[in-house]
mmCIF file of C-alpha atoms in Angstrom:
data_model
loop_
_atom_site.group_PDB
_atom_site.id
_atom_site.type_symbol
_atom_site.label_atom_id
_atom_site.label_comp_id
_atom_site.label_asym_id
_atom_site.label_seq_id
_atom_site.Cartn_x
_atom_site.Cartn_y
_atom_site.Cartn_z
ATOM 1 C CA UNK G 12 92.302 123.063 142.697
ATOM 2 C CA UNK G 13 94.655 120.824 144.662
ATOM 3 C CA UNK G 14 97.188 118.737 142.773
ATOM 4 C CA UNK G 15 96.126 115.517 144.467
ATOM 5 C CA UNK G 16 92.435 114.711 144.666
ATOM 6 C CA UNK G 17 89.992 112.063 143.535
ATOM 7 C CA UNK G 18 87.255 112.114 140.909
ATOM 8 C CA UNK G 19 84.423 109.619 141.236
ATOM 9 C CA UNK G 20 81.868 109.108 138.458
ATOM 10 C CA UNK G 21 78.627 107.123 138.618
ATOM 11 C CA UNK G 22 77.436 105.678 135.295
ATOM 12 C CA UNK G 23 74.212 103.859 134.467
ATOM 13 C CA UNK G 24 73.856 101.018 131.980
ATOM 14 C CA UNK G 25 73.463 101.883 128.235
ATOM 15 C CA UNK G 26 74.657 105.289 126.925
ATOM 16 C CA UNK G 27 75.543 108.267 129.107
ATOM 17 C CA UNK G 28 76.547 111.762 127.902
ATOM 18 C CA UNK G 29 79.395 113.019 130.070
ATOM 19 C CA UNK G 30 82.117 115.668 130.183
ATOM 20 C CA UNK G 31 85.124 115.967 132.508
ATOM 21 C CA UNK G 32 85.747 119.005 134.682
ATOM 22 C CA UNK G 33 89.188 117.689 135.607
ATOM 23 C CA UNK G 34 91.572 115.065 134.251
ATOM 24 C CA UNK G 35 94.754 113.327 135.409
ATOM 25 C CA UNK G 36 98.077 113.890 133.683
ATOM 26 C CA UNK G 37 97.635 110.732 131.622
ATOM 27 C CA UNK G 38 94.589 111.482 129.457
ATOM 28 C CA UNK G 39 94.953 108.393 127.270
ATOM 29 C CA UNK G 40 91.662 106.544 126.896
ATOM 30 C CA UNK G 41 93.313 103.349 128.195
ATOM 31 C CA UNK G 42 93.904 105.161 131.475
ATOM 32 C CA UNK G 43 90.674 107.162 131.793
ATOM 33 C CA UNK G 44 88.339 104.351 130.687
ATOM 34 C CA UNK G 45 90.131 101.465 132.380
ATOM 35 C CA UNK G 46 86.993 99.424 133.130
ATOM 36 C CA UNK G 47 85.550 96.316 131.441
ATOM 37 C CA UNK G 48 82.020 97.673 131.904
ATOM 38 C CA UNK G 49 82.666 100.331 129.250
ATOM 39 C CA UNK G 50 81.971 99.095 125.700
ATOM 40 C CA UNK G 51 82.760 102.269 123.803
ATOM 41 C CA UNK G 52 83.148 106.034 123.870
ATOM 42 C CA UNK G 53 81.891 108.445 121.189
ATOM 43 C CA UNK G 54 83.228 111.962 120.732
ATOM 44 C CA UNK G 55 82.745 114.580 118.026
ATOM 45 C CA UNK G 56 83.618 112.735 114.836
ATOM 46 C CA UNK G 57 85.820 110.230 116.675
ATOM 47 C CA UNK G 58 85.207 107.124 118.769
ATOM 48 C CA UNK G 59 86.854 104.147 120.443
ATOM 49 C CA UNK G 60 85.661 100.627 121.205
ATOM 50 C CA UNK G 61 86.779 98.313 123.983
ATOM 51 C CA UNK G 62 87.395 94.981 122.231
ATOM 52 C CA UNK G 63 87.564 91.961 124.594
ATOM 53 C CA UNK G 64 91.063 90.495 124.525
ATOM 54 C CA UNK G 65 92.390 93.452 122.517
ATOM 55 C CA UNK G 66 91.628 96.577 124.517
ATOM 56 C CA UNK G 67 90.811 100.032 123.250
ATOM 57 C CA UNK G 68 90.904 100.643 119.494
ATOM 58 C CA UNK G 69 89.732 103.540 117.350
ATOM 59 C CA UNK G 70 90.321 107.184 116.464
ATOM 60 C CA UNK G 71 89.557 108.521 119.952
ATOM 61 C CA UNK G 72 92.841 108.250 121.828
ATOM 62 C CA UNK G 73 92.842 111.189 124.266
ATOM 63 C CA UNK G 74 90.129 112.593 126.560
ATOM 64 C CA UNK G 75 89.936 116.395 126.778
ATOM 65 C CA UNK G 76 88.233 118.886 129.077
ATOM 66 C CA UNK G 77 86.307 120.759 126.415
ATOM 67 C CA UNK G 78 84.522 117.798 124.852
ATOM 68 C CA UNK G 79 81.429 115.804 125.699
ATOM 69 C CA UNK G 80 81.420 112.017 125.315
ATOM 70 C CA UNK G 81 78.772 109.358 124.963
ATOM 71 C CA UNK G 82 80.000 106.529 127.201
ATOM 72 C CA UNK G 83 78.430 103.168 126.296
ATOM 73 C CA UNK G 84 78.301 100.680 129.183
ATOM 74 C CA UNK G 85 77.040 97.133 129.700
ATOM 75 C CA UNK G 86 76.239 97.522 133.416
ATOM 76 C CA UNK G 87 75.877 100.304 136.034
ATOM 77 C CA UNK G 88 79.169 101.059 137.796
ATOM 78 C CA UNK G 89 81.374 103.825 139.142
ATOM 79 C CA UNK G 90 85.016 104.554 138.442
ATOM 80 C CA UNK G 91 87.494 107.017 139.884
ATOM 81 C CA UNK G 92 90.998 108.322 139.261
ATOM 82 C CA UNK G 93 93.559 110.474 141.017
ATOM 83 C CA UNK G 94 94.342 113.948 139.743
ATOM 84 C CA UNK G 95 98.048 114.668 139.528
ATOM 85 C CA UNK G 96 97.923 117.868 137.535
ATOM 86 C CA UNK G 97 96.207 118.037 134.164
ATOM 87 C CA UNK G 98 97.095 118.263 130.511
ATOM 88 C CA UNK G 99 95.607 118.039 127.036
ATOM 89 C CA UNK G 100 97.295 116.890 123.872
ATOM 90 C CA UNK G 101 96.471 117.578 120.234
ATOM 91 C CA UNK G 102 95.858 114.698 117.840
ATOM 92 C CA UNK G 103 98.866 113.977 115.643
ATOM 93 C CA UNK G 104 96.481 113.680 112.687
ATOM 94 C CA UNK G 105 95.945 117.461 112.619
ATOM 95 C CA UNK G 106 97.166 118.974 109.371
ATOM 96 C CA UNK G 107 97.039 115.720 107.386
ATOM 97 C CA UNK G 108 95.825 116.319 103.840
ATOM 98 C CA UNK G 109 93.041 114.463 102.089
ATOM 99 C CA UNK G 110 91.092 114.730 98.858
ATOM 100 C CA UNK G 111 88.432 117.462 98.869
ATOM 101 C CA UNK G 112 85.613 115.015 98.081
ATOM 102 C CA UNK G 113 86.332 113.303 101.418
ATOM 103 C CA UNK G 114 85.444 116.405 103.421
ATOM 104 C CA UNK G 115 82.303 116.399 105.581
ATOM 105 C CA UNK G 116 80.457 118.413 108.215
ATOM 106 C CA UNK G 117 80.041 117.385 111.822
ATOM 107 C CA UNK G 118 76.448 116.358 112.537
ATOM 108 C CA UNK G 119 74.584 115.953 115.806
ATOM 109 C CA UNK G 120 73.896 112.399 114.645
ATOM 110 C CA UNK G 121 76.832 110.083 114.003
ATOM 111 C CA UNK G 122 77.984 106.467 114.021
ATOM 112 C CA UNK G 123 81.349 104.753 113.570
ATOM 113 C CA UNK G 124 82.644 101.834 111.518
ATOM 114 C CA UNK G 125 85.784 100.102 112.825
ATOM 115 C CA UNK G 126 87.672 98.640 109.835
ATOM 116 C CA UNK G 127 89.890 95.726 110.876
ATOM 117 C CA UNK G 128 91.710 95.334 107.544
ATOM 118 C CA UNK G 129 91.662 97.120 104.187
ATOM 119 C CA UNK G 130 93.341 96.723 100.829
ATOM 120 C CA UNK G 131 93.398 98.180 97.339
ATOM 121 C CA UNK G 132 93.836 95.648 94.538
ATOM 122 C CA UNK G 133 94.956 93.133 97.210
ATOM 123 C CA UNK G 134 97.694 95.486 98.418
ATOM 124 C CA UNK G 135 97.639 96.753 102.005
ATOM 125 C CA UNK G 136 96.865 100.441 102.450
ATOM 126 C CA UNK G 137 99.645 102.841 103.401
ATOM 127 C CA UNK G 138 99.179 104.202 106.899
ATOM 128 C CA UNK G 139 98.437 107.941 107.179
ATOM 129 C CA UNK G 140 98.669 108.295 103.394
ATOM 130 C CA UNK G 141 95.564 106.468 102.148
ATOM 131 C CA UNK G 142 92.067 107.410 103.354
ATOM 132 C CA UNK G 143 88.757 105.603 103.805
ATOM 133 C CA UNK G 144 85.566 107.540 103.129
ATOM 134 C CA UNK G 145 81.982 106.651 104.019
ATOM 135 C CA UNK G 146 79.299 107.786 101.564
ATOM 136 C CA UNK G 147 75.548 108.068 101.262
ATOM 137 C CA UNK G 148 75.171 107.931 97.505
ATOM 138 C CA UNK G 149 77.667 110.504 96.225
ATOM 139 C CA UNK G 150 77.692 112.487 99.484
ATOM 140 C CA UNK G 151 80.683 111.988 101.788
ATOM 141 C CA UNK G 152 79.439 111.514 105.350
ATOM 142 C CA UNK G 153 82.779 110.798 107.018
ATOM 143 C CA UNK G 154 86.418 109.912 106.425
ATOM 144 C CA UNK G 155 89.578 108.960 108.265
ATOM 145 C CA UNK G 156 93.186 108.145 107.270
ATOM 146 C CA UNK G 157 94.162 104.502 107.361
ATOM 147 C CA UNK G 158 96.075 103.943 110.621
ATOM 148 C CA UNK G 159 96.036 100.148 110.725
ATOM 149 C CA UNK G 160 93.693 97.615 112.284
ATOM 150 C CA UNK G 161 90.454 99.062 113.662
ATOM 151 C CA UNK G 162 90.755 102.335 111.773
ATOM 152 C CA UNK G 163 87.642 104.234 112.846
ATOM 153 C CA UNK G 164 85.587 105.816 110.061
ATOM 154 C CA UNK G 165 82.900 108.287 111.208
ATOM 155 C CA UNK G 166 79.564 108.320 109.410
ATOM 156 C CA UNK G 167 77.375 111.392 109.900
ATOM 157 C CA UNK G 168 73.584 111.274 109.825
ATOM 158 C CA UNK G 169 70.999 113.807 108.718
ATOM 159 C CA UNK G 170 70.114 115.820 111.830
ATOM 160 C CA UNK G 171 67.709 118.157 110.039
ATOM 161 C CA UNK G 172 70.156 121.018 109.603
ATOM 162 C CA UNK G 173 71.220 122.339 106.207
ATOM 163 C CA UNK G 174 74.853 121.294 106.706
ATOM 164 C CA UNK G 175 73.791 117.620 107.022
ATOM 165 C CA UNK G 176 71.468 117.584 104.003
ATOM 166 C CA UNK G 177 71.927 114.348 102.064
ATOM 167 C CA UNK G 178 73.557 112.579 104.994
ATOM 168 C CA UNK G 179 72.567 109.042 105.910
ATOM 169 C CA UNK G 180 69.275 108.008 107.542
ATOM 170 C CA UNK G 181 68.570 105.228 110.033
ATOM 171 C CA UNK G 182 68.453 101.805 108.368
ATOM 172 C CA UNK G 183 70.512 102.809 105.313
ATOM 173 C CA UNK G 184 73.767 100.985 104.561
ATOM 174 C CA UNK G 185 76.651 103.348 103.716
ATOM 175 C CA UNK G 186 79.078 102.691 100.899
ATOM 176 C CA UNK G 187 82.841 103.134 101.164
ATOM 177 C CA UNK G 188 85.671 104.424 98.989
ATOM 178 C CA UNK G 189 89.442 104.333 99.322
ATOM 179 C CA UNK G 190 91.583 107.334 98.444
ATOM 180 C CA UNK G 191 95.047 106.323 97.231
ATOM 181 C CA UNK G 192 97.158 109.156 98.612
ATOM 182 C CA UNK G 193 100.195 108.226 96.519
ATOM 183 C CA UNK G 194 98.312 108.139 93.215
ATOM 184 C CA UNK G 195 95.828 110.886 94.112
ATOM 185 C CA UNK G 196 92.891 108.741 92.988
ATOM 186 C CA UNK G 197 89.700 107.483 94.609
ATOM 187 C CA UNK G 198 88.293 103.982 94.173
ATOM 188 C CA UNK G 199 85.131 102.153 95.162
ATOM 189 C CA UNK G 200 85.470 99.595 97.951
ATOM 190 C CA UNK G 201 83.415 96.611 99.057
ATOM 191 C CA UNK G 202 82.766 95.962 102.747
ATOM 192 C CA UNK G 203 82.742 92.449 104.157
ATOM 193 C CA UNK G 204 79.456 93.204 105.931
ATOM 194 C CA UNK G 205 76.435 95.365 105.050
ATOM 195 C CA UNK G 206 75.602 97.046 108.350
ATOM 196 C CA UNK G 207 72.756 99.598 108.419
ATOM 197 C CA UNK G 208 73.479 102.956 110.038
ATOM 198 C CA UNK G 209 71.915 104.093 113.331
ATOM 199 C CA UNK G 210 72.724 107.095 115.501
ATOM 200 C CA UNK G 211 75.518 106.451 118.030
ATOM 201 C CA UNK G 212 76.155 103.044 116.481
ATOM 202 C CA UNK G 213 79.573 101.391 116.694
ATOM 203 C CA UNK G 214 80.138 98.648 114.120
ATOM 204 C CA UNK G 215 83.005 96.399 113.039
ATOM 205 C CA UNK G 216 83.867 95.647 109.412
ATOM 206 C CA UNK G 217 86.276 92.718 109.100
ATOM 207 C CA UNK G 218 87.555 93.865 105.724
ATOM 208 C CA UNK G 219 87.264 96.608 103.150
ATOM 209 C CA UNK G 220 88.533 95.831 99.641
ATOM 210 C CA UNK G 221 89.069 98.517 97.038
ATOM 211 C CA UNK G 222 89.512 97.880 93.337
ATOM 212 C CA UNK G 223 90.926 100.056 90.582
ATOM 213 C CA UNK G 224 89.867 97.825 87.686
ATOM 214 C CA UNK G 225 87.254 95.197 86.830
ATOM 215 C CA UNK G 226 87.417 92.687 83.999
ATOM 216 C CA UNK G 227 84.704 90.265 82.947
ATOM 217 C CA UNK G 228 83.578 88.369 79.865
ATOM 218 C CA UNK G 229 80.172 88.074 78.183
ATOM 219 C CA UNK G 230 79.411 85.022 76.052
ATOM 220 C CA UNK G 231 77.622 85.911 72.808
ATOM 221 C CA UNK G 232 75.882 83.362 70.611
ATOM 222 C CA UNK G 233 75.102 83.468 66.871
ATOM 223 C CA UNK G 234 72.097 85.659 66.184
ATOM 224 C CA UNK G 235 70.494 88.053 68.625
ATOM 225 C CA UNK G 236 71.767 88.343 72.214
ATOM 226 C CA UNK G 237 70.176 90.312 75.060
ATOM 227 C CA UNK G 238 72.940 91.659 77.300
ATOM 228 C CA UNK G 239 73.371 94.217 80.078
ATOM 229 C CA UNK G 240 76.504 95.601 81.747
ATOM 230 C CA UNK G 241 77.007 95.746 85.517
ATOM 231 C CA UNK G 242 80.238 97.774 85.111
ATOM 232 C CA UNK G 243 81.641 100.025 82.377
ATOM 233 C CA UNK G 244 84.930 101.864 81.684
ATOM 234 C CA UNK G 245 85.189 105.653 81.547
ATOM 235 C CA UNK G 246 84.920 105.570 77.746
ATOM 236 C CA UNK G 247 81.412 104.233 77.143
ATOM 237 C CA UNK G 248 81.324 104.898 73.382
ATOM 238 C CA UNK G 249 80.020 101.976 71.344
ATOM 239 C CA UNK G 250 83.315 101.984 69.392
ATOM 240 C CA UNK G 251 85.283 101.350 72.595
ATOM 241 C CA UNK G 252 82.920 98.870 74.242
ATOM 242 C CA UNK G 253 82.520 96.745 71.112
ATOM 243 C CA UNK G 254 86.091 97.139 69.800
ATOM 244 C CA UNK G 255 87.316 93.739 71.007
ATOM 245 C CA UNK G 256 84.548 91.827 69.215
ATOM 246 C CA UNK G 257 83.601 94.153 66.355
ATOM 247 C CA UNK G 258 84.413 91.581 63.658
ATOM 248 C CA UNK G 259 81.588 89.372 64.950
ATOM 249 C CA UNK G 260 78.999 92.059 65.693
ATOM 250 C CA UNK G 261 76.642 93.320 62.996
ATOM 251 C CA UNK G 262 74.739 95.824 65.100
ATOM 252 C CA UNK G 263 73.578 96.878 68.538
ATOM 253 C CA UNK G 264 69.982 97.825 69.372
ATOM 254 C CA UNK G 265 68.963 99.738 72.490
ATOM 255 C CA UNK G 266 65.726 101.362 73.628
ATOM 256 C CA UNK G 267 64.807 103.584 70.677
ATOM 257 C CA UNK G 268 68.435 103.726 69.459
ATOM 258 C CA UNK G 269 70.688 101.491 67.363
ATOM 259 C CA UNK G 270 74.153 101.246 65.834
ATOM 260 C CA UNK G 271 75.247 99.262 62.776
ATOM 261 C CA UNK G 272 78.821 98.052 62.197
ATOM 262 C CA UNK G 273 79.909 98.644 58.587
ATOM 263 C CA UNK G 274 83.531 97.538 58.877
ATOM 264 C CA UNK G 275 86.583 99.407 57.627
#
């Protein structure tokens, strides 16, 4: 193949599956996808979005020969580039460690959530140390290390194969967790938007807030009180839950069970 030649690609509106038989020396997505008609590009477990006024953001930073890409466009167009040799680079995230529960399998169905900002107990996450995981119930369907604004979290869907069993279905809203890499602990997180999952979707979450502790108060009146708990500590024994108010509690009655406080 000659060192200097042109590649011209015709793309239709909507989503097009495409792979590259040749690439220029600069394989950065900013260079390859330098066109305002391209909204986003989806690879295998990674993606990038073209944000107006910002440019390309996301986990997909380099285009490679071996991979296929879904290119999302807003209008039919063609683009071309000159070939001045070719190269491929390996992501600098290779070899980064994460908690085992944040592992997942690649599915033939996937979507991506671009997280603009994230915090844990109002403290900013530490780049390339803390992780964000997407979950369907207790099943991890995708994860990515925090790398700053527009960190791209993949979310795998159930494609009917055994390795994607329990993965998310169309119309379901995923939940998120934050893994504190310094403490080695995982915490629930609340997303600023509840966006249902769909295959090849690319969504933006303005904020993701994790929390390591919750405190709340329940007002009890004299006599009988009907109460329920929306959050509980790890120790759910009646001695622990009622310890702060035991002097004023005579007993607790549940469904077919009861406890009576007899004092010291």
